[in-house]
CSV table of C-alpha atoms in Angstrom, one decimal:
chain,number,residue,atom,x,y,z
A,1387,UNK,CA,-0.3,-0.2,-0.1
A,1388,UNK,CA,1.1,3.8,-0.1
A,1389,UNK,CA,0.2,5.9,2.1
A,1390,UNK,CA,-1.2,8.6,-0.4
A,1391,UNK,CA,-3.3,6.0,-0.7
A,1392,UNK,CA,-4.9,6.7,2.7
A,1393,UNK,CA,-6.5,10.0,1.9
A,1394,UNK,CA,-9.3,8.4,1.1
A,1395,UNK,CA,-10.8,6.5,4.0
A,1396,UNK,CA,-10.9,7.4,8.1
A,1397,UNK,CA,-7.8,7.0,9.5
A,1398,UNK,CA,-8.1,5.9,13.9
A,1399,UNK,CA,-5.6,7.2,15.9
A,1400,UNK,CA,-4.1,6.2,19.0
A,1401,UNK,CA,-4.9,8.1,22.1
A,1402,UNK,CA,-1.7,11.0,22.2
A,1403,UNK,CA,-2.1,11.0,26.3
A,1404,UNK,CA,0.5,14.1,28.2
A,1405,UNK,CA,2.0,14.6,31.5
A,1406,UNK,CA,1.5,18.4,32.5
A,1407,UNK,CA,1.7,19.9,35.9
A,1408,UNK,CA,-1.5,19.5,37.1
A,1409,UNK,CA,-3.1,16.9,38.3
A,1410,UNK,CA,-6.7,14.9,36.7
A,1411,UNK,CA,-7.1,11.7,34.7
A,1412,UNK,CA,-9.5,10.0,35.8
A,1413,UNK,CA,-13.2,11.0,34.0
A,1414,UNK,CA,-10.9,10.8,30.2
A,1415,UNK,CA,-10.1,7.8,31.4
A,1416,UNK,CA,-13.5,6.5,32.7
A,1417,UNK,CA,-15.0,7.3,29.1
A,1418,UNK,CA,-12.0,5.3,27.2
A,1419,UNK,CA,-13.9,2.8,29.5
A,1420,UNK,CA,-9.8,2.1,30.5
A,1421,UNK,CA,-10.0,-0.6,33.8
A,1422,UNK,CA,-8.6,0.9,36.7
A,1423,UNK,CA,-9.2,3.7,35.9
A,1424,UNK,CA,-7.5,6.9,38.2
A,1425,UNK,CA,-5.7,10.0,38.1
A,1426,UNK,CA,-2.7,11.2,37.5
A,1427,UNK,CA,0.1,13.8,35.8
A,1428,UNK,CA,-1.9,12.4,32.8
A,1429,UNK,CA,-4.8,15.1,32.3
A,1430,UNK,CA,-4.0,15.1,28.8
A,1431,UNK,CA,-5.0,13.8,25.6
A,1432,UNK,CA,-4.1,15.6,22.9
A,1433,UNK,CA,-5.5,14.2,19.1
A,1434,UNK,CA,-4.9,14.6,16.0
A,1435,UNK,CA,-1.7,16.4,17.1
A,1436,UNK,CA,1.1,17.3,15.1
A,1437,UNK,CA,2.7,19.6,17.3
A,1438,UNK,CA,5.5,19.0,20.2
A,1439,UNK,CA,4.8,19.1,23.9
A,1440,UNK,CA,6.8,21.9,25.2
A,1441,UNK,CA,9.0,20.6,28.5
A,1442,UNK,CA,11.4,20.1,30.8
A,1443,UNK,CA,11.4,16.6,30.2
A,1444,UNK,CA,11.5,15.9,27.0
A,1445,UNK,CA,9.9,12.5,26.2
A,1446,UNK,CA,10.5,11.4,22.1
A,1447,UNK,CA,7.1,11.7,20.7
A,1448,UNK,CA,5.0,12.6,23.4
A,1449,UNK,CA,1.8,14.9,22.5
A,1450,UNK,CA,2.0,13.2,18.9
A,1451,UNK,CA,-0.6,11.3,16.9
A,1452,UNK,CA,-0.3,8.0,15.6
A,1453,UNK,CA,-2.3,7.0,12.9
A,1454,UNK,CA,-3.2,3.1,13.5
A,1455,UNK,CA,-2.9,1.6,9.7
A,1456,UNK,CA,-3.8,-2.2,10.4
A,1457,UNK,CA,-2.5,-4.3,13.8
A,1458,UNK,CA,1.2,-4.8,12.9
A,1459,UNK,CA,1.7,-1.2,11.2
A,1460,UNK,CA,1.3,2.4,12.8
A,1461,UNK,CA,2.5,5.7,11.5
A,1462,UNK,CA,3.3,8.3,13.4
A,1463,UNK,CA,0.2,11.7,12.2
A,1464,UNK,CA,3.2,14.1,11.4
A,1465,UNK,CA,5.4,11.8,9.3
A,1466,UNK,CA,2.4,10.6,7.3
A,1467,UNK,CA,1.0,14.2,6.5
A,1468,UNK,CA,4.4,15.0,4.8
A,1469,UNK,CA,4.3,12.5,3.0
A,1470,UNK,CA,1.8,14.0,1.5
A,1471,UNK,CA,0.1,17.7,2.6
A,1472,UNK,CA,-1.6,18.0,-0.5
A,1473,UNK,CA,-3.6,15.0,-0.8
A,1474,UNK,CA,-4.1,14.8,3.3
A,1475,UNK,CA,-4.9,18.3,4.0
A,1476,UNK,CA,-6.1,19.6,0.7
A,1477,UNK,CA,-4.4,22.0,-2.0
A,1478,UNK,CA,-6.5,25.3,-0.8
A,1479,UNK,CA,-4.7,25.0,2.8
A,1480,UNK,CA,-0.9,24.0,2.6
A,1481,UNK,CA,-1.3,26.8,-0.5
A,1482,UNK,CA,-1.7,28.7,3.5
A,1483,UNK,CA,-0.5,26.7,6.4
A,1484,UNK,CA,2.7,24.4,3.9
A,1485,UNK,CA,1.8,21.1,6.3
A,1486,UNK,CA,0.7,22.7,9.8
A,1487,UNK,CA,-2.3,20.9,10.4
A,1488,UNK,CA,-3.5,24.7,11.8
A,1489,UNK,CA,-5.7,23.5,14.8
A,1490,UNK,CA,-4.9,21.0,17.7
A,1491,UNK,CA,-7.6,19.7,19.3
A,1492,UNK,CA,-7.0,17.6,23.5
A,1493,UNK,CA,-9.3,16.6,26.0
A,1494,UNK,CA,-8.3,17.7,29.8
A,1495,UNK,CA,-9.7,16.2,32.1
A,1496,UNK,CA,-8.2,18.4,36.1
A,1497,UNK,CA,-9.2,17.6,39.0
A,1498,UNK,CA,-7.5,20.6,40.5
A,1499,UNK,CA,-7.2,24.4,39.5
A,1500,UNK,CA,-5.0,25.5,36.5
A,1501,UNK,CA,-2.6,28.0,37.2
A,1502,UNK,CA,-4.0,31.5,36.4
A,1503,UNK,CA,-2.5,31.9,32.8
A,1504,UNK,CA,-2.3,34.0,29.5
A,1505,UNK,CA,-1.7,32.4,25.7
A,1506,UNK,CA,-0.4,35.1,23.2
A,1507,UNK,CA,-2.3,36.2,20.2
A,1508,UNK,CA,-0.5,36.0,16.7
A,1509,UNK,CA,1.3,39.2,16.8
A,1510,UNK,CA,3.0,38.8,19.8
A,1511,UNK,CA,3.9,35.0,18.8
A,1512,UNK,CA,5.6,35.8,15.6
A,1513,UNK,CA,7.2,38.5,17.3
A,1514,UNK,CA,9.0,37.3,20.6
A,1515,UNK,CA,8.1,33.2,19.9
A,1516,UNK,CA,9.0,32.8,16.1
A,1517,UNK,CA,5.5,31.3,16.2
A,1518,UNK,CA,3.3,31.7,12.9
A,1519,UNK,CA,0.2,30.8,14.8
A,1520,UNK,CA,-1.1,32.1,18.7
A,1521,UNK,CA,-3.1,30.3,21.1
A,1522,UNK,CA,-7.0,30.7,20.5
A,1523,UNK,CA,-9.8,27.9,21.8
A,1524,UNK,CA,-12.2,27.4,22.4
A,1525,UNK,CA,-13.7,24.6,25.6
A,1526,UNK,CA,-16.6,22.7,25.3
A,1527,UNK,CA,-17.7,21.4,28.7
A,1528,UNK,CA,-17.9,17.1,28.5
A,1529,UNK,CA,-18.9,16.6,31.9
A,1530,UNK,CA,-17.7,17.4,35.3
A,1531,UNK,CA,-17.4,16.4,38.8
A,1532,UNK,CA,-17.7,17.5,42.3
A,1533,UNK,CA,-14.4,18.5,44.2
A,1534,UNK,CA,-13.6,19.3,47.7
A,1535,UNK,CA,-17.3,20.3,47.8
A,1536,UNK,CA,-17.6,21.7,45.0
A,1537,UNK,CA,-18.7,21.7,41.4
A,1538,UNK,CA,-16.8,22.1,38.8
A,1539,UNK,CA,-15.5,25.8,37.1
A,1540,UNK,CA,-13.5,28.0,34.5
A,1541,UNK,CA,-12.4,31.6,35.4
A,1542,UNK,CA,-12.1,34.2,32.6
A,1543,UNK,CA,-11.9,37.5,31.2
A,1544,UNK,CA,-11.7,40.2,33.7
A,1545,UNK,CA,-13.8,42.1,35.9
A,1546,UNK,CA,-15.1,45.7,35.3
A,1547,UNK,CA,-12.6,47.9,37.4
A,1548,UNK,CA,-8.8,45.8,37.2
A,1549,UNK,CA,-5.9,47.6,35.7
A,1550,UNK,CA,-2.9,46.7,33.8
A,1551,UNK,CA,-0.9,48.3,37.2
A,1552,UNK,CA,-3.2,46.1,39.0
A,1553,UNK,CA,-2.8,42.9,38.1
A,1554,UNK,CA,0.7,44.1,37.9
A,1555,UNK,CA,0.7,44.6,41.3
A,1556,UNK,CA,-0.8,41.0,42.4
A,1557,UNK,CA,1.2,39.4,40.8
A,1558,UNK,CA,4.5,40.7,41.9
A,1559,UNK,CA,3.2,40.3,45.3
A,1560,UNK,CA,2.3,36.6,44.0
A,1561,UNK,CA,-1.9,37.7,45.2
A,1562,UNK,CA,-3.0,34.2,43.8
A,1563,UNK,CA,-7.0,35.2,46.0
A,1564,UNK,CA,-6.5,38.8,45.2
A,1565,UNK,CA,-5.7,37.5,41.1
A,1566,UNK,CA,-8.1,35.4,41.0
A,1567,UNK,CA,-11.0,37.8,42.6
A,1568,UNK,CA,-9.7,39.9,39.3
A,1569,UNK,CA,-11.2,37.2,36.7
A,1570,UNK,CA,-14.5,36.3,36.1
A,1571,UNK,CA,-16.1,32.1,37.6
A,1572,UNK,CA,-18.5,30.8,36.6
A,1573,UNK,CA,-19.5,27.0,37.6
A,1574,UNK,CA,-19.9,24.9,34.2
A,1575,UNK,CA,-21.9,21.5,33.0
A,1576,UNK,CA,-21.9,19.3,29.6
A,1577,UNK,CA,-22.7,21.3,26.6
A,1578,UNK,CA,-21.7,24.7,27.8
A,1579,UNK,CA,-19.1,26.6,25.6
A,1580,UNK,CA,-16.6,29.0,26.1
A,1581,UNK,CA,-14.6,31.4,23.6
A,1582,UNK,CA,-11.2,32.0,25.0
A,1583,UNK,CA,-10.1,34.7,22.9
A,1584,UNK,CA,-5.7,34.8,23.5
A,1585,UNK,CA,-4.8,38.2,25.7
A,1586,UNK,CA,-7.0,36.2,28.0
A,1587,UNK,CA,-6.8,35.3,31.6
A,1588,UNK,CA,-8.2,32.4,32.5
A,1589,UNK,CA,-8.2,29.2,34.4
A,1590,UNK,CA,-9.2,25.9,34.3
A,1591,UNK,CA,-11.2,24.9,38.2
A,1592,UNK,CA,-11.3,21.5,39.6
A,1593,UNK,CA,-13.7,19.1,38.4
A,1594,UNK,CA,-13.7,20.0,34.5
A,1595,UNK,CA,-14.2,17.5,31.9
A,1596,UNK,CA,-13.2,19.9,29.0
A,1597,UNK,CA,-12.9,19.8,24.4
A,1598,UNK,CA,-10.3,22.4,23.6
A,1599,UNK,CA,-10.0,22.7,20.5
A,1600,UNK,CA,-7.5,26.1,19.8
A,1601,UNK,CA,-4.8,27.5,17.7
A,1602,UNK,CA,-1.5,24.8,17.1
A,1603,UNK,CA,1.3,26.1,19.6
A,1604,UNK,CA,1.4,24.8,23.1
A,1605,UNK,CA,2.8,28.6,24.3
A,1606,UNK,CA,1.3,29.2,27.8
A,1607,UNK,CA,2.7,32.6,30.3
A,1608,UNK,CA,1.9,31.5,33.7
A,1609,UNK,CA,1.9,34.3,36.5
A,1610,UNK,CA,1.5,31.4,39.4
A,1611,UNK,CA,5.8,31.5,40.4
A,1612,UNK,CA,4.8,28.6,44.0
A,1613,UNK,CA,3.4,25.4,42.8
A,1614,UNK,CA,0.0,24.6,44.7
A,1615,UNK,CA,2.0,22.0,46.9
A,1616,UNK,CA,4.1,24.9,48.0
A,1617,UNK,CA,7.3,24.6,45.6
A,1618,UNK,CA,9.4,27.6,43.4
A,1619,UNK,CA,8.5,26.8,39.7
A,1620,UNK,CA,11.1,28.4,37.7
A,1621,UNK,CA,11.1,30.9,35.6
A,1622,UNK,CA,10.5,30.0,32.5
A,1623,UNK,CA,7.6,28.3,33.2
A,1624,UNK,CA,5.8,31.0,33.2
A,1625,UNK,CA,7.5,33.3,31.2
A,1626,UNK,CA,8.6,30.9,28.6
A,1627,UNK,CA,11.3,32.7,28.3
A,1628,UNK,CA,10.7,35.8,27.4
A,1629,UNK,CA,10.7,37.5,31.3
A,1630,UNK,CA,8.2,38.7,33.0
A,1631,UNK,CA,7.4,42.2,32.0
A,1632,UNK,CA,7.3,41.0,28.2
A,1633,UNK,CA,5.1,38.7,29.2
A,1634,UNK,CA,2.7,40.8,31.7
A,1635,UNK,CA,2.4,42.1,27.8
A,1636,UNK,CA,0.3,39.2,26.6
A,1637,UNK,CA,-2.6,40.2,28.6
A,1638,UNK,CA,-5.8,41.7,26.9
A,1639,UNK,CA,-5.8,44.3,29.6
A,1640,UNK,CA,-10.2,44.9,28.3
A,1641,UNK,CA,-12.4,44.4,31.1
A,1642,UNK,CA,-16.1,43.2,31.4
A,1643,UNK,CA,-19.4,43.2,33.0
A,1644,UNK,CA,-21.0,39.4,34.1
A,1645,UNK,CA,-23.2,39.8,31.4
A,1646,UNK,CA,-20.7,41.2,28.6
A,1647,UNK,CA,-19.3,38.2,29.5
A,1648,UNK,CA,-21.5,35.9,28.9
A,1649,UNK,CA,-22.9,37.1,25.5
A,1650,UNK,CA,-19.4,37.6,24.0
A,1651,UNK,CA,-18.2,34.8,24.9
A,1652,UNK,CA,-20.9,32.0,25.8
A,1653,UNK,CA,-21.5,30.2,22.4
A,1654,UNK,CA,-24.7,28.2,21.9
A,1655,UNK,CA,-24.8,24.9,19.2
A,1656,UNK,CA,-27.4,25.5,16.1
A,1657,UNK,CA,-28.3,22.8,13.9
A,1658,UNK,CA,-27.9,24.0,11.0
A,1659,UNK,CA,-28.9,20.0,9.3
A,1660,UNK,CA,-31.4,18.0,9.3
A,1661,UNK,CA,-32.0,14.3,7.6
A,1662,UNK,CA,-34.3,11.9,8.4
A,1663,UNK,CA,-31.4,10.2,10.5
A,1664,UNK,CA,-29.5,12.7,12.3
A,1665,UNK,CA,-29.1,16.3,12.6
A,1666,UNK,CA,-25.9,18.1,12.1
A,1667,UNK,CA,-25.0,21.2,15.1
A,1668,UNK,CA,-22.3,24.6,15.1
A,1669,UNK,CA,-20.6,24.7,18.3
A,1670,UNK,CA,-18.1,27.1,17.0
A,1671,UNK,CA,-19.9,28.5,14.1
A,1672,UNK,CA,-18.5,30.0,11.2
A,1673,UNK,CA,-17.6,34.0,12.2
A,1674,UNK,CA,-14.3,32.6,14.3
A,1675,UNK,CA,-13.2,30.6,11.2
A,1676,UNK,CA,-10.1,32.4,11.1
A,1677,UNK,CA,-8.9,30.1,13.8
A,1678,UNK,CA,-11.0,27.0,13.9
A,1679,UNK,CA,-14.9,26.0,13.9
A,1680,UNK,CA,-16.6,22.5,15.4
A,1681,UNK,CA,-19.7,20.7,14.9
A,1682,UNK,CA,-21.7,18.0,16.6
A,1683,UNK,CA,-23.3,15.0,15.0
A,1684,UNK,CA,-26.3,13.7,16.7
A,1685,UNK,CA,-27.1,10.0,15.1
A,1686,UNK,CA,-29.8,8.1,15.4
A,1687,UNK,CA,-29.8,6.4,11.5
A,1688,UNK,CA,-27.7,7.0,9.1
A,1689,UNK,CA,-26.3,10.9,8.4
A,1690,UNK,CA,-25.1,11.1,4.6
A,1691,UNK,CA,-22.0,13.9,4.7
A,1692,UNK,CA,-20.7,15.3,1.6
A,1693,UNK,CA,-17.2,18.1,2.1
A,1694,UNK,CA,-15.2,20.4,-0.1
A,1695,UNK,CA,-11.7,19.2,-0.2
A,1696,UNK,CA,-10.7,19.5,3.7
A,1697,UNK,CA,-9.6,17.6,6.3
A,1698,UNK,CA,-11.5,16.9,9.5
A,1699,UNK,CA,-11.0,16.0,13.1
A,1700,UNK,CA,-13.6,13.8,14.9
A,1701,UNK,CA,-14.0,12.7,17.9
A,1702,UNK,CA,-17.0,10.0,18.4
A,1703,UNK,CA,-18.6,12.0,22.1
A,1704,UNK,CA,-20.8,8.7,22.6
A,1705,UNK,CA,-22.7,5.8,21.3
A,1706,UNK,CA,-21.2,3.2,18.5
A,1707,UNK,CA,-21.6,2.4,14.8
A,1708,UNK,CA,-20.1,2.9,12.0
A,1709,UNK,CA,-18.3,5.1,8.8
A,1710,UNK,CA,-18.7,3.9,5.6
A,1711,UNK,CA,-17.3,5.1,2.5
A,1712,UNK,CA,-16.9,4.0,-1.0
A,1713,UNK,CA,-14.6,0.9,-0.7
A,1714,UNK,CA,-15.1,-0.3,3.3
A,1715,UNK,CA,-16.5,0.9,6.5
A,1716,UNK,CA,-14.7,1.5,10.4
A,1717,UNK,CA,-16.3,0.6,13.3
A,1718,UNK,CA,-15.9,3.3,15.6
A,1719,UNK,CA,-17.6,3.9,19.5
A,1720,UNK,CA,-17.2,5.8,22.2
A,1721,UNK,CA,-13.6,7.8,22.8
A,1722,UNK,CA,-12.2,6.9,19.1
A,1723,UNK,CA,-10.5,9.6,17.9
A,1724,UNK,CA,-10.2,9.3,13.4
A,1725,UNK,CA,-9.1,12.3,10.5
A,1726,UNK,CA,-11.0,12.4,7.6
A,1727,UNK,CA,-7.9,13.3,5.3
A,1728,UNK,CA,-8.7,15.9,2.4
A,1729,UNK,CA,-8.2,13.4,-0.1
A,1730,UNK,CA,-12.4,11.4,0.9
A,1731,UNK,CA,-15.0,13.8,0.2
A,1732,UNK,CA,-18.3,11.7,0.4
A,1733,UNK,CA,-19.1,8.9,3.8
A,1734,UNK,CA,-22.1,8.2,6.6
A,1735,UNK,CA,-22.5,7.6,9.5
A,1736,UNK,CA,-24.4,4.9,10.8
A,1737,UNK,CA,-25.3,4.7,14.5
A,1738,UNK,CA,-26.2,1.2,15.6
A,1739,UNK,CA,-29.8,-0.1,15.9
A,1740,UNK,CA,-31.2,2.0,20.2
A,1741,UNK,CA,-28.0,4.0,20.6
A,1742,UNK,CA,-27.3,7.3,19.2
A,1743,UNK,CA,-24.3,7.9,18.3
A,1744,UNK,CA,-22.7,11.5,18.8
A,1745,UNK,CA,-19.3,13.0,17.0
A,1746,UNK,CA,-18.0,16.2,17.2
A,1747,UNK,CA,-16.0,17.5,14.6
A,1748,UNK,CA,-13.2,19.7,14.8
A,1749,UNK,CA,-12.3,21.5,10.4
A,1750,UNK,CA,-8.9,24.2,10.5
A,1751,UNK,CA,-9.0,28.2,10.0
A,1752,UNK,CA,-10.2,29.0,7.1
A,1753,UNK,CA,-8.0,32.2,6.4
A,1754,UNK,CA,-4.9,32.5,5.9
A,1755,UNK,CA,-2.3,34.0,9.0
């Protein structure tokens, strides 16, 4: 088989677990139907990833997705795409982004609050980090759990009255509670969707199980210099090597009322296509397509898809069934990850009898960086 022959069929991916500086993973492993699920230091699973993990403790190929060709053959998705980017990503995409997917999907399950952080926008990333991409992201809440008596929650966005001067003072004093009090806090539940623009301060709270779509970088600036258990964190872990003064310039010091936050950054699903066997809904709508878009399929029988010369990243949220295309079919079930190449233009999703099949589809950016 020639590698380019794989561009006309869906490709199943192995889970790519990633070590992080916070704990979690129990809900992720339960959802993946693993034996003996538990929390640990690998609370994230990167999907269709061709992005290297940024860490001081390097592990070869950590976070990179692997395509399962058959029971005896595997290949890194990055290597497969590099073998012929046009047939896997589409001609127009390659003309703009070369072999970069332009998007990254993650599954995140936290049992501790993540550090208060911010991500660079594209201009900042290009100027100081030699990257064409920043890190605008969106969270689709899949579920959660109570931790220490608290419902799952997130922090993001500056409250009214917060200034750059105040934020810098709180940072220099390492007044963590003061910094948290500068941010809006929202309890979350399954189905909630939040857009987190680059430059916006945020922190995923304890108890969140999230599907995240983002620009394809691992650049994170953190304002907490001490770990939750009291250890001093390396300066470069916080400022990524650019220094604290410059790091503080990555924040966008716009403030919002709570109502404004919900109005601008809390998104709602919208059914955009009906078929007899299911529906397609928008999760991240086209107005954000210069970063990414996301849709959800709810399939009760059969759902036909015809797409243009583009790739799709698919995650099976629940149910089981199959995906059929000219010349083949593949069984799919909850937690399966798929890369659907540009060369596959028409296919059918089908749920098993009595099993509603729910699939999230993530798409790359539409415009030039």
